[in-house]
XYZ file of C-alpha atoms in Angstrom:
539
model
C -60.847 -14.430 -146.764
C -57.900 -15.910 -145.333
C -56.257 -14.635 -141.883
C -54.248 -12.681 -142.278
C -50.987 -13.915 -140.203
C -47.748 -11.897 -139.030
C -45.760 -13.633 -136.707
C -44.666 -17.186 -136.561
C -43.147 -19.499 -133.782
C -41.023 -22.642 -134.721
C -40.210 -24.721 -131.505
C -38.240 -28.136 -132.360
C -36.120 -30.840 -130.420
C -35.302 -34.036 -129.789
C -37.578 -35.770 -127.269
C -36.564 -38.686 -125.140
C -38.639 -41.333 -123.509
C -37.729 -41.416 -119.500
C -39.508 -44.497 -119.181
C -41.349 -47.086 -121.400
C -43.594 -45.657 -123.575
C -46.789 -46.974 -125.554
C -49.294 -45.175 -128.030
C -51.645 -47.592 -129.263
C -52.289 -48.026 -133.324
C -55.712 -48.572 -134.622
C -54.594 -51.762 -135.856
C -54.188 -55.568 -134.520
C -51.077 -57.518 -134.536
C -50.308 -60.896 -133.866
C -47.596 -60.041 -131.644
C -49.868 -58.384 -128.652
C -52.936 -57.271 -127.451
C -52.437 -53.395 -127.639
C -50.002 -52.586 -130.837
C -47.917 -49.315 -130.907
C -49.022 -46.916 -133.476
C -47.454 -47.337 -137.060
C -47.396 -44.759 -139.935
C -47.915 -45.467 -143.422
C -44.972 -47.155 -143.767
C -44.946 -49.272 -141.117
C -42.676 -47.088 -138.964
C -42.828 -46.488 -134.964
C -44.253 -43.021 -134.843
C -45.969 -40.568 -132.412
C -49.242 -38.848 -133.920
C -49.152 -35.079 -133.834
C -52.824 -35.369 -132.574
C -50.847 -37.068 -129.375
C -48.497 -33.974 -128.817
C -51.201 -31.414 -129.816
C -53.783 -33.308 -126.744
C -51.421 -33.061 -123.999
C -49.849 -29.672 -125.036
C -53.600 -28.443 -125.031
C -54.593 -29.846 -121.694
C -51.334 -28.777 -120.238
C -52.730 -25.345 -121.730
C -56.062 -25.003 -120.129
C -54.426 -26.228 -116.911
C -51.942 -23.687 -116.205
C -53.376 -20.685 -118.426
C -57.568 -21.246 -118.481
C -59.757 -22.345 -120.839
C -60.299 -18.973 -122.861
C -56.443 -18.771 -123.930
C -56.716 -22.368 -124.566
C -59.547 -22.113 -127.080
C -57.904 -19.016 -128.753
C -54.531 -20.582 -129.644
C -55.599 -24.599 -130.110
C -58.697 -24.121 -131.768
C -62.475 -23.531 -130.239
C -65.324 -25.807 -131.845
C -67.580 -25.148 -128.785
C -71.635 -25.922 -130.175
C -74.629 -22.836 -129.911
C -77.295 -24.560 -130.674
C -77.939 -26.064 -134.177
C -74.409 -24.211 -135.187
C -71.013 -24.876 -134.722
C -69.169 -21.596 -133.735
C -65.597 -22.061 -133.439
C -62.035 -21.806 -135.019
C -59.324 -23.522 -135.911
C -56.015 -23.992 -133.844
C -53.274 -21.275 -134.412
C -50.852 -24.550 -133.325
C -49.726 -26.578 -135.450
C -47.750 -30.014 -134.203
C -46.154 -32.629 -136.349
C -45.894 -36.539 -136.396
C -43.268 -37.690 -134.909
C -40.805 -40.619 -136.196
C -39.826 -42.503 -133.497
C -35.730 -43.917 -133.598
C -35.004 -46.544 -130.721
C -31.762 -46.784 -128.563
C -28.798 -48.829 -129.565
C -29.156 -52.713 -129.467
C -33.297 -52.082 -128.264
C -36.286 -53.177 -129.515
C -39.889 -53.256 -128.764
C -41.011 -54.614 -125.275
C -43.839 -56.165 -124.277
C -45.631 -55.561 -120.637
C -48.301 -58.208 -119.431
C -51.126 -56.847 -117.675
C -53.983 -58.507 -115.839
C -56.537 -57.572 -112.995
C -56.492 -59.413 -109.749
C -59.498 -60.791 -108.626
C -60.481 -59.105 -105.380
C -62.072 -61.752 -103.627
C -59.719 -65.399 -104.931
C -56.592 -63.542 -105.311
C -56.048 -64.638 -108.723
C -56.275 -63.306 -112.119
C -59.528 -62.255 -113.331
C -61.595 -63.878 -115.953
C -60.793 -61.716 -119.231
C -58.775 -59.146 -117.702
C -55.459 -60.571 -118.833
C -53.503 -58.663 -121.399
C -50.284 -57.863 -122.907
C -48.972 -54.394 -124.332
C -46.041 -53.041 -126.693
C -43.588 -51.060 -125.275
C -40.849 -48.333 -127.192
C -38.181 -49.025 -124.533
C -36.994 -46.535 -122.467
C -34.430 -44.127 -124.213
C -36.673 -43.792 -127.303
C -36.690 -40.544 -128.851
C -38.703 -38.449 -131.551
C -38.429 -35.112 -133.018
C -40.544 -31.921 -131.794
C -41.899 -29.458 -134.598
C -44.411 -27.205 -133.358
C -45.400 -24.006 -134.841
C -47.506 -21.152 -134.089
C -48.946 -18.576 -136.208
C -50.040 -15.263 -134.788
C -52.951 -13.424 -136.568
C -52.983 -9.955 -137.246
C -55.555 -7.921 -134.771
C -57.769 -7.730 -137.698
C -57.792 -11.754 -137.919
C -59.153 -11.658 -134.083
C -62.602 -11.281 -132.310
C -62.884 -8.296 -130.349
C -62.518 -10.544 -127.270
C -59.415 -11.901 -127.985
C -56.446 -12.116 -125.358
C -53.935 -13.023 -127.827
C -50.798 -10.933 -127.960
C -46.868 -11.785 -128.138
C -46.278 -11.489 -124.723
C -48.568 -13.819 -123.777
C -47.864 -16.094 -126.180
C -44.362 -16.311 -125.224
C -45.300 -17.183 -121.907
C -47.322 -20.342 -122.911
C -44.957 -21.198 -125.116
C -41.486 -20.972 -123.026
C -43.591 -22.502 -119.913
C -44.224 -25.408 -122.088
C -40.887 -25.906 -122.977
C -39.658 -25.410 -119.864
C -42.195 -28.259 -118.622
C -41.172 -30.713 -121.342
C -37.462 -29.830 -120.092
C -38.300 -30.759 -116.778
C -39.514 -34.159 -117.741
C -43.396 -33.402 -116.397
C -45.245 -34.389 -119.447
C -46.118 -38.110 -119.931
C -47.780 -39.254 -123.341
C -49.841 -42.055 -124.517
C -51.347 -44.747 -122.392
C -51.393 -45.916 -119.083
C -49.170 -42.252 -117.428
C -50.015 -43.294 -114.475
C -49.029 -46.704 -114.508
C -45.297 -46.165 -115.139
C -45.111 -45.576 -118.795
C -44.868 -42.511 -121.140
C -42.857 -39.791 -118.901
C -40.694 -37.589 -121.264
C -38.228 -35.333 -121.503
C -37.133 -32.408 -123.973
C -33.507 -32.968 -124.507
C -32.594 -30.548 -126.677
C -34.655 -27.827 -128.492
C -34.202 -24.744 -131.195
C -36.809 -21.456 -131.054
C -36.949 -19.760 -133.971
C -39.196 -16.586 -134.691
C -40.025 -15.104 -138.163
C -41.874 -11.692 -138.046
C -44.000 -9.369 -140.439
C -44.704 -12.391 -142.931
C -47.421 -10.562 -144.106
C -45.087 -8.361 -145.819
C -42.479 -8.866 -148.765
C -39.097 -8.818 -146.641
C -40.791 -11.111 -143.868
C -41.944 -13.609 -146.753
C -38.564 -13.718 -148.100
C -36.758 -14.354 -144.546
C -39.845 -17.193 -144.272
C -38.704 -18.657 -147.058
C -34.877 -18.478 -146.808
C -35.350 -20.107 -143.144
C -33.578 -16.835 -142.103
C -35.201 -16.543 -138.353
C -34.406 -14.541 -134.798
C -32.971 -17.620 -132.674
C -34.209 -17.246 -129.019
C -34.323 -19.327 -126.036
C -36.414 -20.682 -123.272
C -34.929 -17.994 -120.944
C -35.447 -15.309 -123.899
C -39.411 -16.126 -124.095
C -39.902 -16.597 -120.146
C -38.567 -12.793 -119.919
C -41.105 -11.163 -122.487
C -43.636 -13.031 -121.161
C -42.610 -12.622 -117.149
C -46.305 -10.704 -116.991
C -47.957 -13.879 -117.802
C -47.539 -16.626 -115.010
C -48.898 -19.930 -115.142
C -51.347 -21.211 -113.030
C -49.341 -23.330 -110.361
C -50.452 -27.060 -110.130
C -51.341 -28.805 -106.829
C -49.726 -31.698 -106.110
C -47.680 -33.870 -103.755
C -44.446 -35.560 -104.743
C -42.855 -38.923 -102.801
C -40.222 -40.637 -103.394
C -39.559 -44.258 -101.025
C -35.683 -44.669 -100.631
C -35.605 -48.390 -99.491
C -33.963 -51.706 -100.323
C -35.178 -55.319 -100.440
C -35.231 -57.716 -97.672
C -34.577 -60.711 -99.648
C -35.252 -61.526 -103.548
C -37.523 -59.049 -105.116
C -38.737 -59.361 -108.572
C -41.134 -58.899 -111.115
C -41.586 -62.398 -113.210
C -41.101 -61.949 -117.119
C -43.948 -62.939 -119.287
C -42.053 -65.863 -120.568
C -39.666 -68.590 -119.349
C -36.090 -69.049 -119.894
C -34.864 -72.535 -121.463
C -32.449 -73.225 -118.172
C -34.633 -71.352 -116.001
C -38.452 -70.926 -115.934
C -39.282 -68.114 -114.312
C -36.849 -64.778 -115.344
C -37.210 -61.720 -113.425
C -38.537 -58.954 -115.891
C -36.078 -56.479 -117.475
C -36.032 -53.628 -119.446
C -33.814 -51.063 -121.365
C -31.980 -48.760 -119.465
C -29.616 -46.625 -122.199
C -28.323 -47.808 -125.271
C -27.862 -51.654 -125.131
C -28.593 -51.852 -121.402
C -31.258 -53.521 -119.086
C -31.937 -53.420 -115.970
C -34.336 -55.327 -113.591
C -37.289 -53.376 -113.164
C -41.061 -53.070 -110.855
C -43.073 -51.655 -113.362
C -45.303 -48.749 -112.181
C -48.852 -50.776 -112.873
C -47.130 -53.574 -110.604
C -46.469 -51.001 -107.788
C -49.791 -48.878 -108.460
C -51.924 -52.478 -108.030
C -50.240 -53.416 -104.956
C -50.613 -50.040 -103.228
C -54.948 -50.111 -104.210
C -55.389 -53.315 -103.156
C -54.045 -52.062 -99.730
C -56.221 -49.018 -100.409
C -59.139 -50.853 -101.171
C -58.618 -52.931 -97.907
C -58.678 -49.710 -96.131
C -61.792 -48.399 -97.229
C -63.733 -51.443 -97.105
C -62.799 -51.632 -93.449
C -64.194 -48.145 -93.134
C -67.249 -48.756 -94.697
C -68.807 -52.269 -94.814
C -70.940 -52.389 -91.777
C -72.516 -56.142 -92.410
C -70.907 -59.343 -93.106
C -73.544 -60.309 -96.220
C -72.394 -56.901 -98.059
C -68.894 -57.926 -97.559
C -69.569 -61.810 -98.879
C -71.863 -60.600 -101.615
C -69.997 -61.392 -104.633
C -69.777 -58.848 -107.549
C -67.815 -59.232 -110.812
C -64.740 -57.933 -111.245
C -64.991 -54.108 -112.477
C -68.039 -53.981 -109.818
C -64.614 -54.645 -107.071
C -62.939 -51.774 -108.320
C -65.890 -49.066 -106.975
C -64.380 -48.490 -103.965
C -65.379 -44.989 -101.903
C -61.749 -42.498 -102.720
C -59.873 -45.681 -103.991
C -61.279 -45.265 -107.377
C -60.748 -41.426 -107.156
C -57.118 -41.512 -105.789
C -55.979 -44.478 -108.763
C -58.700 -44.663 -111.045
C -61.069 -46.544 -113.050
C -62.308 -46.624 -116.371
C -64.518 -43.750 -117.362
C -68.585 -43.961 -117.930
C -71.646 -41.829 -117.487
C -74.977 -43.438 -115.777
C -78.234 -41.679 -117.008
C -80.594 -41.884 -114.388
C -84.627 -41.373 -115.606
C -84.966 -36.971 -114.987
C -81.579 -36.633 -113.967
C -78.277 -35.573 -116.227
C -75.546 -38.056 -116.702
C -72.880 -38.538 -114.017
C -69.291 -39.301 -115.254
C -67.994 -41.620 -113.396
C -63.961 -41.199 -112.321
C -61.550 -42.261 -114.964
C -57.486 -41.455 -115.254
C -56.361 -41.601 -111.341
C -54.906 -38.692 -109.358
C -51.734 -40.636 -108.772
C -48.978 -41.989 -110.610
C -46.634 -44.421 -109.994
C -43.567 -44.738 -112.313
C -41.171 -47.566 -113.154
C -38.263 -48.396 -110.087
C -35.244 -49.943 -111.872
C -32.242 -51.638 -110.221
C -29.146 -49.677 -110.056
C -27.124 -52.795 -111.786
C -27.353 -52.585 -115.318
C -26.297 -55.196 -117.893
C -25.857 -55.151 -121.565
C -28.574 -56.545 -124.071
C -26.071 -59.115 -125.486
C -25.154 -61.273 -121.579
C -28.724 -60.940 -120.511
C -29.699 -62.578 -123.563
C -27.049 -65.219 -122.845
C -28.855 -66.117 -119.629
C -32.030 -66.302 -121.207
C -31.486 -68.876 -123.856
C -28.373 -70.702 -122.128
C -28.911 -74.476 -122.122
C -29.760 -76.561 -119.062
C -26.854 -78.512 -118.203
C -26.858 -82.438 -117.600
C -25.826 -83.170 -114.357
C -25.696 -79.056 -113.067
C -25.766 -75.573 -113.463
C -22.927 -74.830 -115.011
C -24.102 -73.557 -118.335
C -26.239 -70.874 -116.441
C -23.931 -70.170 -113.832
C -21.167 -69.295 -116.735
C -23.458 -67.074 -118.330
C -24.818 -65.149 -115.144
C -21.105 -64.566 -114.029
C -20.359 -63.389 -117.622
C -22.405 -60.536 -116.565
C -21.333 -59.210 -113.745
C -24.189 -60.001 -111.948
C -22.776 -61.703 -108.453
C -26.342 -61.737 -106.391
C -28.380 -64.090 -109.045
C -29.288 -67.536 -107.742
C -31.436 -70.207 -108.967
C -33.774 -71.117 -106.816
C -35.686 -74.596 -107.198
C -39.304 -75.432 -106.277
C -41.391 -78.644 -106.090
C -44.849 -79.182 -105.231
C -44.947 -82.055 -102.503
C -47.391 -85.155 -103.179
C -49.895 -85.234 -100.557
C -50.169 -89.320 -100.849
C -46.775 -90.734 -101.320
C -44.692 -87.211 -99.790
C -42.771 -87.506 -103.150
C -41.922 -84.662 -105.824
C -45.253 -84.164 -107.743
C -45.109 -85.011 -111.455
C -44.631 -82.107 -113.490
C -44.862 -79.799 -110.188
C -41.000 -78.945 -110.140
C -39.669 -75.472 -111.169
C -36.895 -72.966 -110.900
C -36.457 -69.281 -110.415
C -33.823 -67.283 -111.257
C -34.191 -64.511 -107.737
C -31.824 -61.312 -107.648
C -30.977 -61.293 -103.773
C -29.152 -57.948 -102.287
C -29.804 -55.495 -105.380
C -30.064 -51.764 -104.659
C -32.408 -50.298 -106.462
C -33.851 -46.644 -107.237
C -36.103 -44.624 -104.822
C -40.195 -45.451 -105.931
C -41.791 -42.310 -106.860
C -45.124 -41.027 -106.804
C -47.197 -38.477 -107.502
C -50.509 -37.262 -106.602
C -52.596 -34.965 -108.326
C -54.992 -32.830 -106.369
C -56.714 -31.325 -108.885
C -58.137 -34.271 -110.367
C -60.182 -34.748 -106.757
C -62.537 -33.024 -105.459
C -62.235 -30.270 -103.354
C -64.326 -31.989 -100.562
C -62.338 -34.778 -101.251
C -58.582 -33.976 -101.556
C -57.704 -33.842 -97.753
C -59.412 -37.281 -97.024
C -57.621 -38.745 -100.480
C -54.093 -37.386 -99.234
C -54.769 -39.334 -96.187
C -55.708 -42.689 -97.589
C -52.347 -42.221 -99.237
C -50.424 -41.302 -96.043
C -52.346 -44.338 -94.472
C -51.204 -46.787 -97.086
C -47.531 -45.245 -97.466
C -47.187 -45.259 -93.236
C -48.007 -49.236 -93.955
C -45.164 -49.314 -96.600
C -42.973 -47.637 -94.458
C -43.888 -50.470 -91.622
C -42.733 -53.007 -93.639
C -46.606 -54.720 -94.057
C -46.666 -54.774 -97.817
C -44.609 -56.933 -100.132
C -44.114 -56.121 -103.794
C -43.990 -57.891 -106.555
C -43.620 -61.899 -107.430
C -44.716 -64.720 -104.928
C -44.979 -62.460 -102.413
C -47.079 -65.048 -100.631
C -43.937 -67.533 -100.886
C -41.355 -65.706 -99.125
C -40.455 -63.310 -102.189
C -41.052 -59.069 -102.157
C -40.577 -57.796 -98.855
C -38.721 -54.408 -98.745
C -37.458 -51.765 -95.521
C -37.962 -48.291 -96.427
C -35.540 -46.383 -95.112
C -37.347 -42.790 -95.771
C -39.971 -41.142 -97.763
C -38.791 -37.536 -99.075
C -42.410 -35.932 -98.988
C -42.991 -32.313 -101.320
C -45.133 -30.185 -102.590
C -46.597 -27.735 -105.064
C -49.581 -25.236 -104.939
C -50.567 -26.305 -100.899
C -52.496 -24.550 -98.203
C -50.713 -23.547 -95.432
C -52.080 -26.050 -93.142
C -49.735 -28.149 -95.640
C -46.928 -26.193 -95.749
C -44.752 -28.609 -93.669
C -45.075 -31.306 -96.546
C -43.168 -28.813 -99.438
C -39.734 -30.019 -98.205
C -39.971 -32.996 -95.405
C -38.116 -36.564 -94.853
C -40.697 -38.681 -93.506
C -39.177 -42.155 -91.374
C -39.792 -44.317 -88.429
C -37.855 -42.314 -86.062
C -39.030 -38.879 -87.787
C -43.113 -39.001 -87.586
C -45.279 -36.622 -89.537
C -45.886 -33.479 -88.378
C -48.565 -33.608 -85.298
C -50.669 -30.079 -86.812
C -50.525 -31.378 -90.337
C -51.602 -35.169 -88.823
C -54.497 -33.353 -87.545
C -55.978 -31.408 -90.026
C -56.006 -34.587 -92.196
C -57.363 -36.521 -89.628
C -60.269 -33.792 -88.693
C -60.902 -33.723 -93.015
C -60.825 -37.457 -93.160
C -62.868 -38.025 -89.864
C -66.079 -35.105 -91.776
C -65.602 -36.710 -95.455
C -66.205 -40.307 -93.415
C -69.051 -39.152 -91.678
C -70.802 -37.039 -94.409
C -70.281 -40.847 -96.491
C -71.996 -42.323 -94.095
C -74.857 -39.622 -93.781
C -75.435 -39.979 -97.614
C -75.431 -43.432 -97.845
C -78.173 -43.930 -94.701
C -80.137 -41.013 -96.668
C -80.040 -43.414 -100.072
C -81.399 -46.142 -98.196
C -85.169 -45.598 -97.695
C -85.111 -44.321 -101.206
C -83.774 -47.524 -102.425
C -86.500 -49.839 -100.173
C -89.155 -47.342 -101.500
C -87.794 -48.285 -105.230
C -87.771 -51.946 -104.643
């Protein structure tokens, strides 16, 4: 027997990438490493089982597991059997349309070797992009069972699922849902730009079959569901929210993965609106240079002899750093150890770094002029034409030769330009930390590794970006604008606080860090002097 439903939900809107966005398709492609997903006729789309994941972990985040299970679907294992049910949500694919005069990007990636400083072997990759402004359609719907069609146990009423419901909405308004792969890495934040609620009631009878079927519906709001379900509040999330306000020292860039024909090296761009670009850091570039620092950090912490520290390892072996991988992540295993269980090893990081564009935008059509403009003769005329046909007054070609150590000549082959953007404002750099994908033992020490790493930032210590060891990516931060969700009230001070050279953190909040970080440090160091006679005994 079928269940018996009486109540249905319609949710649908227009959904708009906020940054670059990728979900991967199961398929290769000559044109890069990691394809975006195609439907059956070879369109751009977004898989409903994409929408449904996120919508279901945001879910069991903010309103537990056993509401969760009820409304997405339960296929939880007793035994031999599978006891479970199907989802009462139903999401649909998504087509996805791209802004005016856009098309598909493509991000390089690659892993820098801890120990040369230079790419590591097989770790270099490329990825498809939608560009940012992308949008796709929202159709969710949610049937409601009769009591009859429910276990005894079941928490599932209207007010309640109003509450999930206009929450989620809300959320997706707010732009704090990201999609697809690499969310913490700058890509896949969205936002709900505009969205239509529609309820149909007692379809289990003739009159509410008919209104079904004429799309004759109640119309209702976010505000409208958020009111019936005001009993039902969502779990509040912890995390901690920065934003860097600061502007570059001299040229700051991020180098294109290909060369220009009167220029080699391009700084990297991406669409900002319909038929604009922008110069952009993407949020992997930012995220690697702050765990390197990180990394640094901890290793200074806790390598006590010089052959651990000169003992080489390959590259994913660098990455398993104490809180480093915990705080940005690493990919995900399990080790089975003979009588024990499996241990999952840390995989998505607690924080998130997004894409920081420049302020100056240009249109597709003149930035495409400066990337294919012909090298002149004699000069730069040709490119100088085409860079002031843009509006763009602070870029300047920069030439580079590599010096002949024998006859102090130009090297053969060794000269090259680059085009540098000099005295460009750009956006604050945001981040975002996570709390509740650490520890509890560990979240006080992890917000100070952070702290540590941003107070080095804020020093002016870390350059960002391209040839940073040739005079290129320094930055002055001019303030970080600290908040907060869901703290303790030895945090408190951090929900609303402008953090600068001449404005320190707070000395109480300082301390209880410092007192967290100082136990977590030496309970490390207990543990690992504990593991050690165990691991002579072994050997």
């Amino acid at each position: 027997m079928a269940r018996e439903i009486v109540e249905q939900l319609v949710i649908q809107g227009v959904i708009e990438a906020e940054t670059p966005l990728h979900v991967g398709g199961a398929f290769s492609s000559s044109e890069s490493d990691l394809p975006l997903a195609r439907n059956g006729k070879g369109i751009w789309y977004i898989p409903g089982t994409s929408l449904s994941g996120v919508f279901r972990a945001w879910c069991e985040r903010h309103f537990g597991k056993i509401i969760t299970d009820q409304m997405w679907g339960d296929h939880s294992k007793k035994g031999e059997e599978t006891k479970g049910r199907a989802s009462l949500v139903t999401v649909a694919d998504a087509v996805v349309c791209l802004p005016k005069n856009s098309h598909i990007e493509i991000r390089d990636g690659v892993g820098i070797d801890r120990v040369t400083g230079t790419a590591a072997d097989r770790f270099k990759f490329d990825r498809a992009v939608l560009p940012r402004g992308s949008h796709f359609g929202l159709n969710l719907r949610f049937d409601l069972p009769s009591e009859k069609g429910l276990p005894l146990c079941n928490p599932i009423h209207r007010p309640l699922c109003s509450a999930v419901f206009g929450h989620l909405a809300q959320s997706l308004q707010k732009g704090e849902f990201c999609l697809g792969a690499a969310k913490t890495r700058g890509l896949g934040q969205v936002r709900l730009v505009s969205v239509c609620i529609r309820r149909f009631t007692e379809i289990n009878r003739r009159q509410g079959m008919l209104a079904l079927l004429r799309n004759n519906a109640e119309s209702l709001s976010i505000k409208d569901l958020l009111s019936e379900g005001q009993l039902h509040q969502p779990q509040p999330g912890k995390r901690f929210e920065f934003q860097l306000f600061w502007q570059p020292r001299g040229p700051v860039m991020v180098k294109a993965g290909y060369d220009g024909i009167a220029v080699d090296s391009l700084p990297l761009v991406s669409a900002y609106g319909a038929g604009q670009v922008a110069f952009v850091l993407p949020g992997s570039s930012i995220k690697g240079t702050l765990r390197s620092h990180a990394e640094r950090i901890m290793r200074t912490v806790f390598i006590s002899s010089e052959d651990e520290l000169n003992e080489p390892h390959p590259f994913p072996k660098q990455l398993e750093v104490l809180l480093a991988q915990e705080v940005f992540g690493m990919a995900a295993k399990s080790e089975n150890t003979q009588g024990q269980e499996k241990t999952p090893k840390p995989g998505l990081g607690a924080l998130s770094v997004a894409d920081c564009f420049a302020e100056e935008k240009f249109t597709r059509a003149k930035w495409d002029a400066i990337e294919t403009v012909a090298k002149g003769k004699e000069t730069d005329e040709p490119l100088m034409t085409a860079i002031g046909e843009t509006g763009a007054k602070h870029l300047t070609p920069a030439y580079h030769v590599s010096i002949d150590r024998w006859t102090g000549g130009a090297s053969d082959s060794a000269l090259f330009s680059v085009l540098e953007p000099h005295g460009i404002s750009w956006e604050p750099i945001k981040l975002r930390l996570n709390l509740e994908r650490i520890e509890e033992n560990k979240r006080l020490p992890a917000l100070g590794l952070v702290l540590l790493v941003l107070n080095d930032v804020l020093q002016g210590r870390i350059p960002f970006g391209f040839a940073v060891n040739r005079g290129m990516g320094e930055i002055e931060v001019e303030r970080i604008e600290l908040s907060g969700t869901g703290l303790d009230r030895n945090l408190a001070s951090f929900t609303n606080f402008s953090w600068s050279k001449t404005c320190p953190l707070p000395a109480d909040v300082c301390e209880h860090i410092n007192l967290g970080w100082r136990q977590w440090i030496a309970d490390e160091k207990e543990r690992t002097r504990a593991q050690q006679p165990q691991k002579a005994g072994a050997q």
